GROMACS .gro file of C-alpha atoms in nm:
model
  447
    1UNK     CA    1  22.655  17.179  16.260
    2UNK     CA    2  22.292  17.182  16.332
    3UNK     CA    3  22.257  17.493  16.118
    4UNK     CA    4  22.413  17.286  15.840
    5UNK     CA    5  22.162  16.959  15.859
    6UNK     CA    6  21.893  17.258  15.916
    7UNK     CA    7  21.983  17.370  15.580
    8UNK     CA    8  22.048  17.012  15.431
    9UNK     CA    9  21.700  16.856  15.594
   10UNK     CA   10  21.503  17.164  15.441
   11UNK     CA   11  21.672  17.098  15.094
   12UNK     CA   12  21.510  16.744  15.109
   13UNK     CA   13  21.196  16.897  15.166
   14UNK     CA   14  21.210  17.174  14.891
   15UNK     CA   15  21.323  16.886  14.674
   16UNK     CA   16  21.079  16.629  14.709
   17UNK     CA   17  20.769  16.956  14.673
   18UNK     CA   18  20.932  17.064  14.367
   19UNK     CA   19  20.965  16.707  14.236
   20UNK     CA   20  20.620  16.617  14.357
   21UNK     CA   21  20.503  16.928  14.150
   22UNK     CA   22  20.632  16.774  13.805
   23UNK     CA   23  20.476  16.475  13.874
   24UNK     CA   24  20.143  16.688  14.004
   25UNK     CA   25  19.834  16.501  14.125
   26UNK     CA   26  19.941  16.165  14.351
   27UNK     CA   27  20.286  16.219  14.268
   28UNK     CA   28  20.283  16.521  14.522
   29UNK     CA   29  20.172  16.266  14.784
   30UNK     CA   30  20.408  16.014  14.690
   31UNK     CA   31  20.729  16.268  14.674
   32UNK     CA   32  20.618  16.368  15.029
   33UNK     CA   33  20.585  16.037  15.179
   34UNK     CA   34  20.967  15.954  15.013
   35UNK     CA   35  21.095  16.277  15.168
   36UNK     CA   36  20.945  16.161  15.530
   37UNK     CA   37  21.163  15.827  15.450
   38UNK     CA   38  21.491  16.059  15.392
   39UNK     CA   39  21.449  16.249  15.758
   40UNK     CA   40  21.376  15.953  15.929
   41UNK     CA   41  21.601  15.674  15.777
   42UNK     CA   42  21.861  15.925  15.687
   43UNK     CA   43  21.838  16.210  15.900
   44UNK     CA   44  21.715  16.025  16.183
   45UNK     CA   45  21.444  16.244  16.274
   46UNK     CA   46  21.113  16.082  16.470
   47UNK     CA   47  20.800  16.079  16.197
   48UNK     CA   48  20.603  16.351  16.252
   49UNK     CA   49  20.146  16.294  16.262
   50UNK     CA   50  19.999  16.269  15.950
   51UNK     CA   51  19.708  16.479  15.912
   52UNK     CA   52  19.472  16.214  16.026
   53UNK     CA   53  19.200  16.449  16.149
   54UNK     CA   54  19.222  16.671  15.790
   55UNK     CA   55  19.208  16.367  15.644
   56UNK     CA   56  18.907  16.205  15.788
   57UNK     CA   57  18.740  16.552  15.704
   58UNK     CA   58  18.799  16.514  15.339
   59UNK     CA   59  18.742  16.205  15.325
   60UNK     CA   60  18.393  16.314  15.458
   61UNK     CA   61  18.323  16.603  15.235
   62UNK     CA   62  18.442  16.430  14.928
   63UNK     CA   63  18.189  16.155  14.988
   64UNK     CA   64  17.896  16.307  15.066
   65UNK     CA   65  17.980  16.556  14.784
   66UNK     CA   66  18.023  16.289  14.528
   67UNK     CA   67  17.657  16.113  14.622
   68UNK     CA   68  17.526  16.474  14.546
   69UNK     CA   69  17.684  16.498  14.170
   70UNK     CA   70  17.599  16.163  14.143
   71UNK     CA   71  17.235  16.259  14.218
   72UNK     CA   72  17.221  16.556  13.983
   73UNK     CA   73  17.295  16.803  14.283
   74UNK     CA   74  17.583  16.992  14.093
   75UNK     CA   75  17.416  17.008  13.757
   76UNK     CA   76  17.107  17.156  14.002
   77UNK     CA   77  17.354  17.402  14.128
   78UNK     CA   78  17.491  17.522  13.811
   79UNK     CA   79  17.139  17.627  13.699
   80UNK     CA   80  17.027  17.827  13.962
   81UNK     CA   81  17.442  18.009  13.905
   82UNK     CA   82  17.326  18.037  13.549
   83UNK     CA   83  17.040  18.209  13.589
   84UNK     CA   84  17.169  18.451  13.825
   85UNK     CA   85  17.458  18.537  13.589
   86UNK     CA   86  17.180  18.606  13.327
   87UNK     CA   87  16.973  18.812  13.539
   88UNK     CA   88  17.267  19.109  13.544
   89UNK     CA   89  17.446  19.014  13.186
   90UNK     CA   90  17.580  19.382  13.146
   91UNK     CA   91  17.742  19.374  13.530
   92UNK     CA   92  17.881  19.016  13.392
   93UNK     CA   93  18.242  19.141  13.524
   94UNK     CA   94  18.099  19.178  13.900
   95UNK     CA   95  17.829  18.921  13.862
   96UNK     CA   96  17.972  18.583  13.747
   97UNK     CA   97  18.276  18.604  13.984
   98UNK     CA   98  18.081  18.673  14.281
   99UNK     CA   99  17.833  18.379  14.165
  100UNK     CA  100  18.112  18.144  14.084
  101UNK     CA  101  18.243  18.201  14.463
  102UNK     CA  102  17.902  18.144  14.667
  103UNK     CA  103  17.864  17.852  14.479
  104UNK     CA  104  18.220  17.704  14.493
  105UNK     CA  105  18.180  17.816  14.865
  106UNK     CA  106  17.864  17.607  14.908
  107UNK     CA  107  17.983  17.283  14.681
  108UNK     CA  108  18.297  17.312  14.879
  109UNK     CA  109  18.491  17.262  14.521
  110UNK     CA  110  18.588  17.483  14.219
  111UNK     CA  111  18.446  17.246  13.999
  112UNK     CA  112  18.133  17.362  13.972
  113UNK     CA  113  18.265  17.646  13.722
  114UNK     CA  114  18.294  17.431  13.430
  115UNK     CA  115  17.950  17.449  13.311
  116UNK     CA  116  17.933  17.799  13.388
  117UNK     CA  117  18.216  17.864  13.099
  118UNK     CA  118  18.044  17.898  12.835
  119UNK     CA  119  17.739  18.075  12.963
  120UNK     CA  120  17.983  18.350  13.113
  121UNK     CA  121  18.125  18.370  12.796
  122UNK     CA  122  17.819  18.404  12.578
  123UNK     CA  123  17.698  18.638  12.772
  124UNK     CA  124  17.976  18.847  12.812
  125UNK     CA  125  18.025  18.871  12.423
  126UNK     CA  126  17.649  18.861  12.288
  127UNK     CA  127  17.647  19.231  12.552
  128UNK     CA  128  17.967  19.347  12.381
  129UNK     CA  129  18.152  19.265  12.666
  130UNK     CA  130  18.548  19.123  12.682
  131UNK     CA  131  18.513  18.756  12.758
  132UNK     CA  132  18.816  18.737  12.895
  133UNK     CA  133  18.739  18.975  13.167
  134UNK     CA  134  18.452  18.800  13.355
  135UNK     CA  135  18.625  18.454  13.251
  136UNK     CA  136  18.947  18.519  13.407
  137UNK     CA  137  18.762  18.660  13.725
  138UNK     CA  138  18.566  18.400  13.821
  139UNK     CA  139  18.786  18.105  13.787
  140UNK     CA  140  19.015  18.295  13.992
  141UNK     CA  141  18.755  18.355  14.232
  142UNK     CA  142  18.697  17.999  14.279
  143UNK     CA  143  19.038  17.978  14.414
  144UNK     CA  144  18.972  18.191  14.717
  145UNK     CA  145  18.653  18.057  14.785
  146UNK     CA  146  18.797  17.755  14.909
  147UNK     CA  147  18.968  17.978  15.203
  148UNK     CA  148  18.578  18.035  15.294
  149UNK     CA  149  18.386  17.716  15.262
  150UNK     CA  150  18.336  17.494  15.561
  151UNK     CA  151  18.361  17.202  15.324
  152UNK     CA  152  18.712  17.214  15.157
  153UNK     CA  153  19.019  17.005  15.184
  154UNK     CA  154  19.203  17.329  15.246
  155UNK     CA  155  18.938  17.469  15.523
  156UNK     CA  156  18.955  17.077  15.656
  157UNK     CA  157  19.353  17.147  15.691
  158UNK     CA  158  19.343  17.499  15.868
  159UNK     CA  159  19.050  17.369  16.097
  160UNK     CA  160  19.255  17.076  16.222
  161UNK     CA  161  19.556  17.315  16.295
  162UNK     CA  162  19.398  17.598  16.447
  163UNK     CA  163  19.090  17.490  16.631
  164UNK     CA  164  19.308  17.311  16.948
  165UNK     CA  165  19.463  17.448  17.220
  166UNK     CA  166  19.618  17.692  17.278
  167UNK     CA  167  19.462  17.858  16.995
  168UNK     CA  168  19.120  17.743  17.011
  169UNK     CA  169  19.054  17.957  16.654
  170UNK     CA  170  18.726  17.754  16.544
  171UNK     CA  171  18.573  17.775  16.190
  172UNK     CA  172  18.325  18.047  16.244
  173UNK     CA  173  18.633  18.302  16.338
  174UNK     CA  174  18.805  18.202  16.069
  175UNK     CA  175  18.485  18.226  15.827
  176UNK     CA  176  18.402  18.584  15.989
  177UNK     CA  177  18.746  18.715  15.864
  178UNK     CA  178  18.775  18.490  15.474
  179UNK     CA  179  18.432  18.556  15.320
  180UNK     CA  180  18.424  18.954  15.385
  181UNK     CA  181  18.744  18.963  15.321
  182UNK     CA  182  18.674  18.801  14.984
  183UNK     CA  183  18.381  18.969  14.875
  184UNK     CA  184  18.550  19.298  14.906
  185UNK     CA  185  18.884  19.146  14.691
  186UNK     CA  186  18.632  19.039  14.438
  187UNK     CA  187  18.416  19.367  14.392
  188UNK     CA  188  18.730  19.592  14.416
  189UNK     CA  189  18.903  19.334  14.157
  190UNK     CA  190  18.642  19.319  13.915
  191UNK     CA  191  18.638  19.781  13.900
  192UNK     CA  192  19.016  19.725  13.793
  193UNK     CA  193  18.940  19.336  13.562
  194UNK     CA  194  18.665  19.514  13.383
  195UNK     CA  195  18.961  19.760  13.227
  196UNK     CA  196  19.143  19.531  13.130
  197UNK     CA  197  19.220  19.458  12.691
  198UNK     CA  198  19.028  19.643  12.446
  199UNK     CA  199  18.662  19.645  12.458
  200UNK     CA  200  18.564  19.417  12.134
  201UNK     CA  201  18.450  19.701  11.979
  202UNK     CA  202  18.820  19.849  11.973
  203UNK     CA  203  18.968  19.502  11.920
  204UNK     CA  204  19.094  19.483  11.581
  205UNK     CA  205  19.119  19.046  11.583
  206UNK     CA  206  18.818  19.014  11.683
  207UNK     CA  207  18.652  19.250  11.413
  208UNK     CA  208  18.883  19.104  11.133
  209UNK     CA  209  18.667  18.760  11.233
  210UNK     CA  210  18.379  18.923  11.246
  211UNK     CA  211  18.431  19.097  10.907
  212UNK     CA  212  18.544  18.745  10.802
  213UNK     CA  213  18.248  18.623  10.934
  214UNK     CA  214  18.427  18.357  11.192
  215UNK     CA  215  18.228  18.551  11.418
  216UNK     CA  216  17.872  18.664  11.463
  217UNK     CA  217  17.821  19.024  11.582
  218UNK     CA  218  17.759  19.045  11.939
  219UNK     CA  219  17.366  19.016  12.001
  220UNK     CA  220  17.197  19.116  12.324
  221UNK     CA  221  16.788  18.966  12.180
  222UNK     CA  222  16.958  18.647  12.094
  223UNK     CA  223  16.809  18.336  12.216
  224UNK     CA  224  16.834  18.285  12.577
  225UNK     CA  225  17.144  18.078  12.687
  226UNK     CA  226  17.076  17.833  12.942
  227UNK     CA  227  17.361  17.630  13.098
  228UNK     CA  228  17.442  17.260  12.948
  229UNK     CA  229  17.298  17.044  13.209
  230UNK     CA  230  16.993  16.811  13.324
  231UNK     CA  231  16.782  16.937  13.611
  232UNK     CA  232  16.593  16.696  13.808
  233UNK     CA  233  16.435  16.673  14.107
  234UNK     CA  234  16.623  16.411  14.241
  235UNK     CA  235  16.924  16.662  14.195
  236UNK     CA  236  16.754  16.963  14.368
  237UNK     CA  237  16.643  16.770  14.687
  238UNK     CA  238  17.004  16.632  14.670
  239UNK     CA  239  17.174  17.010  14.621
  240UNK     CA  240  16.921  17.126  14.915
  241UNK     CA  241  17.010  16.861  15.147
  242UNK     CA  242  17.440  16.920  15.113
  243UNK     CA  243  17.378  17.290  15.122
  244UNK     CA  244  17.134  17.250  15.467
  245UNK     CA  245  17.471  17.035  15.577
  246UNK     CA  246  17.714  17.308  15.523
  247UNK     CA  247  17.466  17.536  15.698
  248UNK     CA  248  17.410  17.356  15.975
  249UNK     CA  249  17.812  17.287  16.011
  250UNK     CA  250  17.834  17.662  16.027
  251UNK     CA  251  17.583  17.737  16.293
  252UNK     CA  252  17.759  17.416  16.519
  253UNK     CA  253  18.086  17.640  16.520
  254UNK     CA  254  17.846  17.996  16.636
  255UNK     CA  255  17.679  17.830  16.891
  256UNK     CA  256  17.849  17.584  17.127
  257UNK     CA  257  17.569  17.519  17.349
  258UNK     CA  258  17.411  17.320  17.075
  259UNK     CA  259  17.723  17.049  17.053
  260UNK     CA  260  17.679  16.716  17.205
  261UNK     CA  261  17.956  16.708  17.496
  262UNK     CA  262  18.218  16.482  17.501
  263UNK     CA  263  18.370  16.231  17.781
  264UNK     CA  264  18.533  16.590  17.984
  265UNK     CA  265  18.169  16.764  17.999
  266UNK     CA  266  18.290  16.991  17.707
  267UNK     CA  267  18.166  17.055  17.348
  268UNK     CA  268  18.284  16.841  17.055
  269UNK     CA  269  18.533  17.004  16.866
  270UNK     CA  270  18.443  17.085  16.526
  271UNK     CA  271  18.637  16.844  16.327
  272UNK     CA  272  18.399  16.505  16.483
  273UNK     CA  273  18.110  16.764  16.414
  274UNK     CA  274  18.190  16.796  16.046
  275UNK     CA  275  18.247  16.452  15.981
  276UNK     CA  276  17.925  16.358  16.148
  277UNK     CA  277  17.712  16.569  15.926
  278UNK     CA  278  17.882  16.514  15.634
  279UNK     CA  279  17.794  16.122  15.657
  280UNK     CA  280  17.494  16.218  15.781
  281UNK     CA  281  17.480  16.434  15.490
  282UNK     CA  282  17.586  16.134  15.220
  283UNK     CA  283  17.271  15.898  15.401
  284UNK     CA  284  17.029  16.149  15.351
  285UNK     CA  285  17.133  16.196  14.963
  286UNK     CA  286  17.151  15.799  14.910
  287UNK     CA  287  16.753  15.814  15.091
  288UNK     CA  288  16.588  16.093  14.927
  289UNK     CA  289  16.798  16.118  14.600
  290UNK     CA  290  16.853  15.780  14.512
  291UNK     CA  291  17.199  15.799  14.323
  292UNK     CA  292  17.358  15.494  14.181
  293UNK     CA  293  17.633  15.412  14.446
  294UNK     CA  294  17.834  15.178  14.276
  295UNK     CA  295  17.916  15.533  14.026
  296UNK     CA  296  18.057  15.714  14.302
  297UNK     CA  297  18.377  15.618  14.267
  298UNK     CA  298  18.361  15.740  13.901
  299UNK     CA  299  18.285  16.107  13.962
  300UNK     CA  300  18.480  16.394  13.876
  301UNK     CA  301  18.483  16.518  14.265
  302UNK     CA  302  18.549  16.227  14.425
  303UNK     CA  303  18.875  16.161  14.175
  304UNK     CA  304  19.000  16.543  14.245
  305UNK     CA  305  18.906  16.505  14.648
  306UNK     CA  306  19.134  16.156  14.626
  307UNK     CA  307  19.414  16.332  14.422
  308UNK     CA  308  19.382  16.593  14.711
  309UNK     CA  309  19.339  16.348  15.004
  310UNK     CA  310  19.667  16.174  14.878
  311UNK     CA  311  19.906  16.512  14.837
  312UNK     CA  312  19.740  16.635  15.134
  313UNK     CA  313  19.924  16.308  15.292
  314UNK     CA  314  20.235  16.295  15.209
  315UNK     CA  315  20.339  16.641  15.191
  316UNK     CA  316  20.175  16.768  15.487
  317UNK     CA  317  20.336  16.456  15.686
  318UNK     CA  318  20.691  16.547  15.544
  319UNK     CA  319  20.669  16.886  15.660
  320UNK     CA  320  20.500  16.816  15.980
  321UNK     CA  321  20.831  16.566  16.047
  322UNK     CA  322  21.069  16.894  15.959
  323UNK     CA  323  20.892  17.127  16.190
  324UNK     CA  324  20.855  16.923  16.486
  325UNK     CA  325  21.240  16.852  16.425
  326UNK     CA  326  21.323  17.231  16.444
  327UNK     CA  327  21.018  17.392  16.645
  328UNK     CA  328  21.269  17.624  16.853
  329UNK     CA  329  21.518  17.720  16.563
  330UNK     CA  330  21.192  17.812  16.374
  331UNK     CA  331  21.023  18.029  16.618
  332UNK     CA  332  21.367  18.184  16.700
  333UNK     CA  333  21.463  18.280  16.339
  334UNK     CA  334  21.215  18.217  16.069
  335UNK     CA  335  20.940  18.310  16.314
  336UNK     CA  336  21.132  18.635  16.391
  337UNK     CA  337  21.120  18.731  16.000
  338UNK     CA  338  20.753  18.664  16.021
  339UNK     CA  339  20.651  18.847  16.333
  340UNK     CA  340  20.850  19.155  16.249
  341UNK     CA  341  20.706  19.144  15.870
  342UNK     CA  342  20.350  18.899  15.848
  343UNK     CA  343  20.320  18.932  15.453
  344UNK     CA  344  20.604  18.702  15.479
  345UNK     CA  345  20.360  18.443  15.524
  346UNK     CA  346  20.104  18.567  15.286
  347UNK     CA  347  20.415  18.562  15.021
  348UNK     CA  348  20.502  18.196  15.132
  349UNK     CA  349  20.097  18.061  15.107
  350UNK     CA  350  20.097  18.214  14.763
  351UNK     CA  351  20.402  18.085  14.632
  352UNK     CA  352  20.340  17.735  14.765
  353UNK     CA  353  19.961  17.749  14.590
  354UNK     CA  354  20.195  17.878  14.336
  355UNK     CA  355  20.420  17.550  14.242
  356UNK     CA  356  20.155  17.303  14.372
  357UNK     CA  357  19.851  17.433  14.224
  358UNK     CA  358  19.669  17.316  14.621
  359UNK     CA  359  19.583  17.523  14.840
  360UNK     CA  360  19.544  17.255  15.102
  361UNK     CA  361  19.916  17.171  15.077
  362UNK     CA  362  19.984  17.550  15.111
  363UNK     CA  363  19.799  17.549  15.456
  364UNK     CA  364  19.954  17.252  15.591
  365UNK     CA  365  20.295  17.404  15.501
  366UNK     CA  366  20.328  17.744  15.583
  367UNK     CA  367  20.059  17.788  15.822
  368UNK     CA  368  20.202  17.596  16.097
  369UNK     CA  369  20.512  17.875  16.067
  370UNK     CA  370  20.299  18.135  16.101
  371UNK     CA  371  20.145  17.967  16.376
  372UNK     CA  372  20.503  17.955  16.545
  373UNK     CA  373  20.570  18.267  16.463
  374UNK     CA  374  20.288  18.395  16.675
  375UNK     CA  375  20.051  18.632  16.412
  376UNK     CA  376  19.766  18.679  16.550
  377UNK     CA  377  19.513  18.407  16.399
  378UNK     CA  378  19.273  18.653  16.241
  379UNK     CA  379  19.553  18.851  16.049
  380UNK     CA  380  19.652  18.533  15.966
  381UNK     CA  381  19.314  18.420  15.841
  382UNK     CA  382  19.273  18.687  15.623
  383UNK     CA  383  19.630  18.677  15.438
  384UNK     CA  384  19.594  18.269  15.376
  385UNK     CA  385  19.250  18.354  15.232
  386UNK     CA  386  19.373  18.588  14.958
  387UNK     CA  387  19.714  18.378  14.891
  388UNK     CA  388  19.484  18.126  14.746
  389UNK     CA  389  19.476  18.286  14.388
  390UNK     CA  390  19.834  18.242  14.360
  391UNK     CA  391  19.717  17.871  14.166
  392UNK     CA  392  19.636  18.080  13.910
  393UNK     CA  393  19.936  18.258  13.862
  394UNK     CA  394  20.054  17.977  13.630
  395UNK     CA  395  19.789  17.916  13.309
  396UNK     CA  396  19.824  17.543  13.406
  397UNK     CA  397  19.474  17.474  13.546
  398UNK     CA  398  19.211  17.284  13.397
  399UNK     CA  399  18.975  17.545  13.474
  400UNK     CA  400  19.186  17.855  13.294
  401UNK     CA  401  19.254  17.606  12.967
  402UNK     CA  402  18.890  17.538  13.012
  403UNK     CA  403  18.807  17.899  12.991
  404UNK     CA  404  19.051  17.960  12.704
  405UNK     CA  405  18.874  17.679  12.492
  406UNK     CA  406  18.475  17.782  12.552
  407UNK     CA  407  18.619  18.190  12.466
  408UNK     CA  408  18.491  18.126  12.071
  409UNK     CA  409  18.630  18.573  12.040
  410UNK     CA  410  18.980  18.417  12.132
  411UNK     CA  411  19.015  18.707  12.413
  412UNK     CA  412  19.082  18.439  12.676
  413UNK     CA  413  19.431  18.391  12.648
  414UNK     CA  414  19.675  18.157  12.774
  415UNK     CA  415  20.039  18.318  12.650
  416UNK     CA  416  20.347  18.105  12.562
  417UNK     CA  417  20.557  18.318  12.820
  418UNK     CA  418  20.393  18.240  13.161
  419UNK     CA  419  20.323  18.580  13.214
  420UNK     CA  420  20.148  18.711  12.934
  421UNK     CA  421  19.831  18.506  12.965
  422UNK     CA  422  19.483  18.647  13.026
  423UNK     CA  423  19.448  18.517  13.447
  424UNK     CA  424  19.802  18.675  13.559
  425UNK     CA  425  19.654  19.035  13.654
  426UNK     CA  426  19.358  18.907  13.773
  427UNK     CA  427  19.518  18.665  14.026
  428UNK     CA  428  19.760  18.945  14.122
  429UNK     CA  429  19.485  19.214  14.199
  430UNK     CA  430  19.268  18.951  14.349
  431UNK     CA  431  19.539  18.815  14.586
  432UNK     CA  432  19.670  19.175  14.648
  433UNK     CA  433  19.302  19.297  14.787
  434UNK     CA  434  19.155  19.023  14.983
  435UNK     CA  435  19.513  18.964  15.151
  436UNK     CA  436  19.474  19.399  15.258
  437UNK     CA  437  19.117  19.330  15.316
  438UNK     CA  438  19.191  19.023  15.484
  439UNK     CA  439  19.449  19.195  15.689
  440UNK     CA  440  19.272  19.462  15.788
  441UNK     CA  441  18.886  19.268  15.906
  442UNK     CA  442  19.137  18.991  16.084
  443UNK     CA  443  19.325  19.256  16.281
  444UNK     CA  444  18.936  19.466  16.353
  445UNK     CA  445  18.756  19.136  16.427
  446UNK     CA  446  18.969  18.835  16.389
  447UNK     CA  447  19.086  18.835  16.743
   0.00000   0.00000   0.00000
């Protein structure tokens, strides 16, 4: 019998994700919060904790982040990306992913890659270069960088489960293993991306619209292309002071000593610390930068930081109430699959980013199994960090139809089978190295 409500109970739960992912956005939340209702006034299982502390931590990040778009800070951002793309235009392939992850890493969000679009692309094709291959590497490389900023909803998530007793894994171990781990993925990805569809020469569409003249000829003296944005000061002094937050959040988490100490004589865990500076942050911005407060509300990270506040919610709630439920048949059985084979996990992260495009939901779901399973928290690390690109697998992101639209040579594809689209091998590969990579720096220095 309690194999059968096992079964039933994790039915709900399945249910209300996949119907939260056809509603996407709040509808996640909401699904999740109506499947907590079904354990507890059907079931009659005890409501499990909301994610208060991951929460808070977003709610943090997505504020002080906001008053820095609001000030100009991400259009700031995106120039300095820009020009660093430019510097290297025929290494485009290697180049523009690696700069769209340091700077998703630092902003803490993916947005940032939207202005970078169409600069990738016109570089890429004025050097005779595919379009589609730097295009489709970089917005997938945006969706592991998330795994390695200290200022994401899904880093806020993993923090809050990992760093407490009795696994004590703080942000700086689990930084140590992501950010090699995807640096490697995205250099090894982008030797295999960069062979990928016919070099334009070779491509016989894109010469018929050349020939047609639809196209100019690729032109490396053309003018230079400079990204679509207004830089002011305001914005620079308000990028510096988030990045200097995210800096000093990391070096909180490497050195100990430096923490205030709490009521017990010990140092404050790292989820107050983040918080703190992130206000701290948001005041400093609203000082120096002067952005109009009352617009905050209004920008585009603080509406995709609610959207992921709210699904964060609900879902991580509902399946924090099924796993407290079933802790011991967990650890006995599904744990057992995990322990004796860890990719498992990796597999479940993936195909959870998968169906609900968020990685933060995927850590709040399958992490706390692979927690109970007992993998070590650095292997652990480094599979979650490259299961990330599994959002991609699906051309349903804003940022891959984005990328389709701004490719003028029509290499950037987006398929009418699911699979045939221009980001599938490039998630793949990208999600297949940094999870090895990941595997292999979390077991040599994860702990």
């Amino acid at each position: 019998m309690d194999i059968a409500l096992f079964v039933i109970e994790l039915l709900v739960v399945l249910g209300c994700i996949v119907m939260g992912t056809r509603s996407s956005g709040v509808g996640l939340g909401l699904w999740g919060g109506t499947g907590v209702a079904i354990l507890v006034f059907v079931f009659g299982l005890s409501p499990g904790s909301p994610p208060v502390d991951a929460l808070l931590i977003v709610l943090s990040v997505v504020l002080a982040a906001s008053m820095m778009q609001s000030a100009g800070g991400i259009d700031w951002m995106v120039s300095v990306a820009a020009k660093l793309i430019a510097r290297n235009p025929k290494q485009i392939t290697l180049v523009a992913p690696l700069v769209s992850f340091l700077f998703s890493v630092g902003a803490g969000t993916s947005n940032i890659l939207y202005p970078l679009l169409p600069v990738i692309q016109d570089l890429s094709y004025r050097n005779g270069i595919r379009p589609s291959r730097p295009l489709s590497l970089s917005v997938v490389a945006t969706g592991v960088a998330l795994a390695c900023s200290p200022v994401s909803a899904a880093m806020a998530a993993m923090v809050t489960l990992t760093d407490t007793a009795p696994w004590d894994f703080e942000l700086v171990d689990i930084l140590k293993v992501t950010i090699p781990a995807a640096i490697v993925g995205i250099v090894v990805s982008s030797f295999f991306v960069n062979r990928l569809g016919k070099d334009l020469a070779d491509d016989p569409d894109v010469q018929a619209r050349i020939a047609r003249g639809e196209l100019a000829p690729p032109r490396a003296d053309a003018a230079e292309i400079k990204a679509d944005v207004t830089v002011t000061a305001a914005g620079r002094n308000a990028a510096v002071i988030f990045l200097l937050g995210v800096a000093a959040i990391v070096v909180f988490g490497l050195f100990k000593g430096i923490r205030p100490l709490d009521a017990a004589g010990d140092p404050v865990a790292m989820t107050p610390i983040i918080e703190i500076v992130m206000f701290l942050v948001g005041t400093l911005i609203l000082v120096v930068s002067r952005p109009k407060v009352a617009e905050i509300p209004t920008m585009t990270v603080f509406k995709a930081g609610m959207v992921s506040a709210i699904a964060l919610f609900g879902l991580a709630w509902l399946t924090d109430t099924f796993l407290t439920a079933h802790s011991e048949l967990i650890s006995s059985s599904v744990g057992g699959w995990v322990s004796a084979a860890p990719w498992i996990f990796a597999l479940g992260v993936f195909l959870v980013c998968v169906l609900t495009t968020s990685q933060s939901t995927a850590t709040r779901t399958i992490v706390p199994i692979g927690l109970a399973a007992g993998i070590p928290l650095g292997l652990l690390s480094g599979m979650w960090a490259g299961a990330f690109a599994g959002i991609y697998l699906l051309p349903t992101n804003g940022s891959q139809i984005a990328a389709a639209n701004f490719d003028t040579s029509g290499s950037t594809k987006l398929g009418t089978k699911l699979v045939d689209h221009s980001f599938f091998v490039p998630t793949l590969i990208l999600a297949a190295t940094t999870i090895a990579f990941g595997a292999l720096f979390g077991v040599l220095w994860g702990g």
